mmCIF file of C-alpha atoms and ligand atoms in Angstrom:
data_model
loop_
_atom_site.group_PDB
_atom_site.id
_atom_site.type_symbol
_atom_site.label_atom_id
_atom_site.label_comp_id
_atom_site.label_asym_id
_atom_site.label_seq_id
_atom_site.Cartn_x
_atom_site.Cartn_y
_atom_site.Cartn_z
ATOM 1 C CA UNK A 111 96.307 51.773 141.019
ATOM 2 C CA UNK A 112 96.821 48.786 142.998
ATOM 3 C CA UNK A 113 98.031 45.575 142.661
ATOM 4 C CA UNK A 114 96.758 42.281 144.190
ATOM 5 C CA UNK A 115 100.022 40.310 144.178
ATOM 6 C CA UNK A 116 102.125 43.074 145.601
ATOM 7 C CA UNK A 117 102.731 42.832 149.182
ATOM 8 C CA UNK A 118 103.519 46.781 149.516
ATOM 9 C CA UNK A 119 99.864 46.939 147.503
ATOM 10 C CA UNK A 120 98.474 44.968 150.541
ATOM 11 C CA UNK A 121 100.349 46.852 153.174
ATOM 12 C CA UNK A 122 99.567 50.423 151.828
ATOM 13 C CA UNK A 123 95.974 49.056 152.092
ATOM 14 C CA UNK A 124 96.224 47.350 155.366
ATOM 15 C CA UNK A 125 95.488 43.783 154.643
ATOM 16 C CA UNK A 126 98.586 42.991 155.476
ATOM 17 C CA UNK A 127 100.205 44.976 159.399
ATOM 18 C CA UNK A 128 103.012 47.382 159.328
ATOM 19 C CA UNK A 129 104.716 49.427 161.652
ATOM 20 C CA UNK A 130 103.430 52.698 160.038
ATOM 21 C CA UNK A 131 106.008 55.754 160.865
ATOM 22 C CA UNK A 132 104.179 58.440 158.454
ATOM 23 C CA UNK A 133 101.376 58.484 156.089
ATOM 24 C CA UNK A 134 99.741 60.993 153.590
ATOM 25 C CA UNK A 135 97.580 60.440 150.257
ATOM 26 C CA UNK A 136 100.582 59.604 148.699
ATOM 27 C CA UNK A 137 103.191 57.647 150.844
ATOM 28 C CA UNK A 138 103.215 55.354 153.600
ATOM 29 C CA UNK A 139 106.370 55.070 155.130
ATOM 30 C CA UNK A 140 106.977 51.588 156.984
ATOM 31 C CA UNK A 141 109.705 50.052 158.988
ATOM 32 C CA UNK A 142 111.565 47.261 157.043
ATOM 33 C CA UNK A 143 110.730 43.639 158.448
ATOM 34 C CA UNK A 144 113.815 42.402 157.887
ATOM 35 C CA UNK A 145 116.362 45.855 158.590
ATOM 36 C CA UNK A 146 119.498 46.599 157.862
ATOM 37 C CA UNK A 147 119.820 48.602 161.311
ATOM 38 C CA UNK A 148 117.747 50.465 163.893
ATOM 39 C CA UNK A 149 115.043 52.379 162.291
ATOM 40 C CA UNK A 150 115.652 51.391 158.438
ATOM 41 C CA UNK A 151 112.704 52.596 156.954
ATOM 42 C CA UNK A 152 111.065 52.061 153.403
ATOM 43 C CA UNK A 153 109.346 54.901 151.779
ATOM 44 C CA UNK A 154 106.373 53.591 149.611
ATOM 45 C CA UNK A 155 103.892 55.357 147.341
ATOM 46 C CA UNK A 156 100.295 54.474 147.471
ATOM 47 C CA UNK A 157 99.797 54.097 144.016
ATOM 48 C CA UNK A 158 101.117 51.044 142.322
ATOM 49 C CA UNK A 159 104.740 51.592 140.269
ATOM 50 C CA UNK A 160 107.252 48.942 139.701
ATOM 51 C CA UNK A 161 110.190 50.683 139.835
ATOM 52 C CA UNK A 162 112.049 54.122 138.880
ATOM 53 C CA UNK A 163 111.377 53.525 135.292
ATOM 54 C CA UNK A 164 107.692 53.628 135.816
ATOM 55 C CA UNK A 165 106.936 56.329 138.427
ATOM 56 C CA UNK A 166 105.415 59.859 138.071
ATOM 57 C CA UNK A 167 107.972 62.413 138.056
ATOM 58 C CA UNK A 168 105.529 64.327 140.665
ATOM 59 C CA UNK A 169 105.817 61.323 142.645
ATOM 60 C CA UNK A 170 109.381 60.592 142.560
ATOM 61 C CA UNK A 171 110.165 64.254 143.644
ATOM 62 C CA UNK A 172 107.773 63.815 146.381
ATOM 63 C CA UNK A 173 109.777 60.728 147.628
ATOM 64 C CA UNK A 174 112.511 62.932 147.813
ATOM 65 C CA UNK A 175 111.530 65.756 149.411
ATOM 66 C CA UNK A 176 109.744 63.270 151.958
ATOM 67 C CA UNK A 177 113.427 61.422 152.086
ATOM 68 C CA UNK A 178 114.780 64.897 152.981
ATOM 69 C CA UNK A 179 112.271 65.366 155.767
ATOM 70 C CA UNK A 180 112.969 62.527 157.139
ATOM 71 C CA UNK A 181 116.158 61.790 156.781
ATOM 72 C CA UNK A 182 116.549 64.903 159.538
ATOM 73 C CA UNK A 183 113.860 63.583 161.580
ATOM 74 C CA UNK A 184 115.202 59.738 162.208
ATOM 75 C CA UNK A 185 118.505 60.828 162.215
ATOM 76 C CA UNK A 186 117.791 63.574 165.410
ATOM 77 C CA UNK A 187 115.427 60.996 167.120
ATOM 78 C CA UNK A 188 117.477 58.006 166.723
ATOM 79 C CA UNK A 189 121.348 60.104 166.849
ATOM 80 C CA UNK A 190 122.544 58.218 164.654
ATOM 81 C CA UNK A 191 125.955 58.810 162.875
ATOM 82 C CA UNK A 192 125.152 58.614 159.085
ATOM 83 C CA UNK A 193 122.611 57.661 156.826
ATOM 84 C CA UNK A 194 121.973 56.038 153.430
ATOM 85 C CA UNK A 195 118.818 56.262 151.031
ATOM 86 C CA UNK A 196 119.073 53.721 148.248
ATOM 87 C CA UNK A 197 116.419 52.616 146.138
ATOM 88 C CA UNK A 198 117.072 49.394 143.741
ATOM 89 C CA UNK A 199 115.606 48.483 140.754
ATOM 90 C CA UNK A 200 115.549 45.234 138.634
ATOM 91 C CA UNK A 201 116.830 42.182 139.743
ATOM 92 C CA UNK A 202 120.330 42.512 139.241
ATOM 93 C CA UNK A 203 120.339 45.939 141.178
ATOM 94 C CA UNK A 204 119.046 43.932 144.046
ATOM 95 C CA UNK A 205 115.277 44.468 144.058
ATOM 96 C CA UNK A 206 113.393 42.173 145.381
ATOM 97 C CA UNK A 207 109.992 43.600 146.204
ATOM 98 C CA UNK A 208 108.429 45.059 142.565
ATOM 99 C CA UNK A 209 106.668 48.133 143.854
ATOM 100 C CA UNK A 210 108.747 51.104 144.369
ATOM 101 C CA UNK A 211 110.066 52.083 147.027
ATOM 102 C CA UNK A 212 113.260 53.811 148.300
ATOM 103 C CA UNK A 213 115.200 52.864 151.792
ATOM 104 C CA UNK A 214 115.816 54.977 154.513
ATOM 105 C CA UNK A 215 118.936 53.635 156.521
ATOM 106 C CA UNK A 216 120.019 55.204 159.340
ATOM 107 C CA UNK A 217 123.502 54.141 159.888
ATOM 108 C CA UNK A 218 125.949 53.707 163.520
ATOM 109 C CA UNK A 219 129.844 54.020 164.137
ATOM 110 C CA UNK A 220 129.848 51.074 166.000
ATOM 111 C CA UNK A 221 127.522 49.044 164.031
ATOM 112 C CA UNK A 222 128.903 45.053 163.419
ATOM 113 C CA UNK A 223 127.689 45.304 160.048
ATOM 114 C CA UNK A 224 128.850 48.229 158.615
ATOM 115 C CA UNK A 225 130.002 46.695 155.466
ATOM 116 C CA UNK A 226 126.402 46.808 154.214
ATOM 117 C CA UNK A 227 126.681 49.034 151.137
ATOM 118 C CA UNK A 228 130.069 48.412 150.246
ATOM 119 C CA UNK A 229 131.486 47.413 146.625
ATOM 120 C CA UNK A 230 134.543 46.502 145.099
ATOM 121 C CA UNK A 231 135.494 48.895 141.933
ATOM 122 C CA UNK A 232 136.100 48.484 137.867
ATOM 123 C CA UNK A 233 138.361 50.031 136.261
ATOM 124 C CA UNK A 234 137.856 52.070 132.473
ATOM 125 C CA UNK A 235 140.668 53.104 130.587
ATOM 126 C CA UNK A 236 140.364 56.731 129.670
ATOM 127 C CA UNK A 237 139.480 56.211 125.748
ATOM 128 C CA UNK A 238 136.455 53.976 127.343
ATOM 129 C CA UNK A 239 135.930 56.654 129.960
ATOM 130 C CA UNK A 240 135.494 59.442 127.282
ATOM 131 C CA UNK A 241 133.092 56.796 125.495
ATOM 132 C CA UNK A 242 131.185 56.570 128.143
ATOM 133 C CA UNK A 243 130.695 60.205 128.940
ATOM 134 C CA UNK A 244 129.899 60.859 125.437
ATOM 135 C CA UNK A 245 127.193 58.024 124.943
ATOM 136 C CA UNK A 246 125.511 59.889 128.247
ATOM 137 C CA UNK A 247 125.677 63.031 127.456
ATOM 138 C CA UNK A 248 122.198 64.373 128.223
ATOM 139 C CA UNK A 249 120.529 67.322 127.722
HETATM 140 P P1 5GP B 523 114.508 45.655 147.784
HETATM 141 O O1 5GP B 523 115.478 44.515 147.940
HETATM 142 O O2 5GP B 523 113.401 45.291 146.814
HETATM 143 O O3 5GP B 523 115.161 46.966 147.467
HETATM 144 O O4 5GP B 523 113.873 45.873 149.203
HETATM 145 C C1 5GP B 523 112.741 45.202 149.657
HETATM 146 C C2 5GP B 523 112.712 45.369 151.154
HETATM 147 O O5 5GP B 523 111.411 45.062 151.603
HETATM 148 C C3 5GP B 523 113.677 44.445 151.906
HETATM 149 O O6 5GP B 523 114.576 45.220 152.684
HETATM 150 C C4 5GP B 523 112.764 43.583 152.753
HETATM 151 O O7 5GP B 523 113.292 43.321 154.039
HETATM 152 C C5 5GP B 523 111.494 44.415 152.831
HETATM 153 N N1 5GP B 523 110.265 43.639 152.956
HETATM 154 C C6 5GP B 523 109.900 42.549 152.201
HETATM 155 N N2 5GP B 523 108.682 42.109 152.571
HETATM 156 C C7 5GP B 523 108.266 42.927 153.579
HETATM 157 C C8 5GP B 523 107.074 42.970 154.363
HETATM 158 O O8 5GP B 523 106.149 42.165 154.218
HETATM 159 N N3 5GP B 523 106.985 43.959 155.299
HETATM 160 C C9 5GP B 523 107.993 44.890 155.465
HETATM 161 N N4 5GP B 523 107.809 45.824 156.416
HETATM 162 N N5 5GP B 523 109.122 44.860 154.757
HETATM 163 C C10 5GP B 523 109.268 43.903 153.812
HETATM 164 ZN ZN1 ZN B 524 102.243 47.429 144.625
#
């Protein structure tokens, strides 16, 4: 349920402060300590998961339909002009903190640092492209 070396573990059960902008028996929703702009946001469930490959379906939807909510909320208090929600898993995807959780970043026109989320492309030839698709087909 809960993990003693996870820090979001600790926040969610307030041995460690937050700035807390929603709560329910399932999420708690902090602001990021370290943000990528004005009113980033993490959404974390109370129940210990490492990452997308671990959580409850139930819970996964909820994160989005809580994302969704919001998403409209922050973006009408704080006007801003755009908004990402990105949630990382593993390492090499740029996780850091092993407890689930999905971002909520509100983004600005004028922002210095709008170069956040940006990344340079690779190219597939179309043979490799049509391998691709067919390995992930999915049904
Ligand atoms: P990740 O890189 O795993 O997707 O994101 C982890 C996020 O958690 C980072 O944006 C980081 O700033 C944030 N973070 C790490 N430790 C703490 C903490 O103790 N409190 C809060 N509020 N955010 C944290
Ligand atoms: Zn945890």
């Amino acid at each position: 349920m809960s993990d003693a070396n996870c820090i979001f573990c600790r926040i969610i059960a307030g041995e460690i402060p937050s700035n807390t902008i929603y709560e329910d028996d399932t999420f708690k929703v902090i602001l990021d300590a370290s943000p990528a702009s004005k009113g980033h946001a993490l959404i974390l469930p109370k129940k210990h998961c490492a990452d997308i490959y671990e959580i409850d379906e139930e819970v996964a939807a909820g994160a989005m339909r809580l994302a969704k909510k919001l998403a409209c909320h922050m973006t009408e208090v704080l006007s801003c002009d755009g908004f990402n929600i990105l949630q990382n898993n593993h390492e090499v995807a740029g996780q850091t903190v092993f407890h689930f959780h999905m971002h909520l970043i509100p983004r600005y026109q004028n922002a210095k640092n709008n170069d956040i989320l940006m990344w340079s492309h690779e190219t597939f030839t179309d043979e490799e492209m049509a391998q691709i698709r067919d390995s992930l087909k999915y049904e």
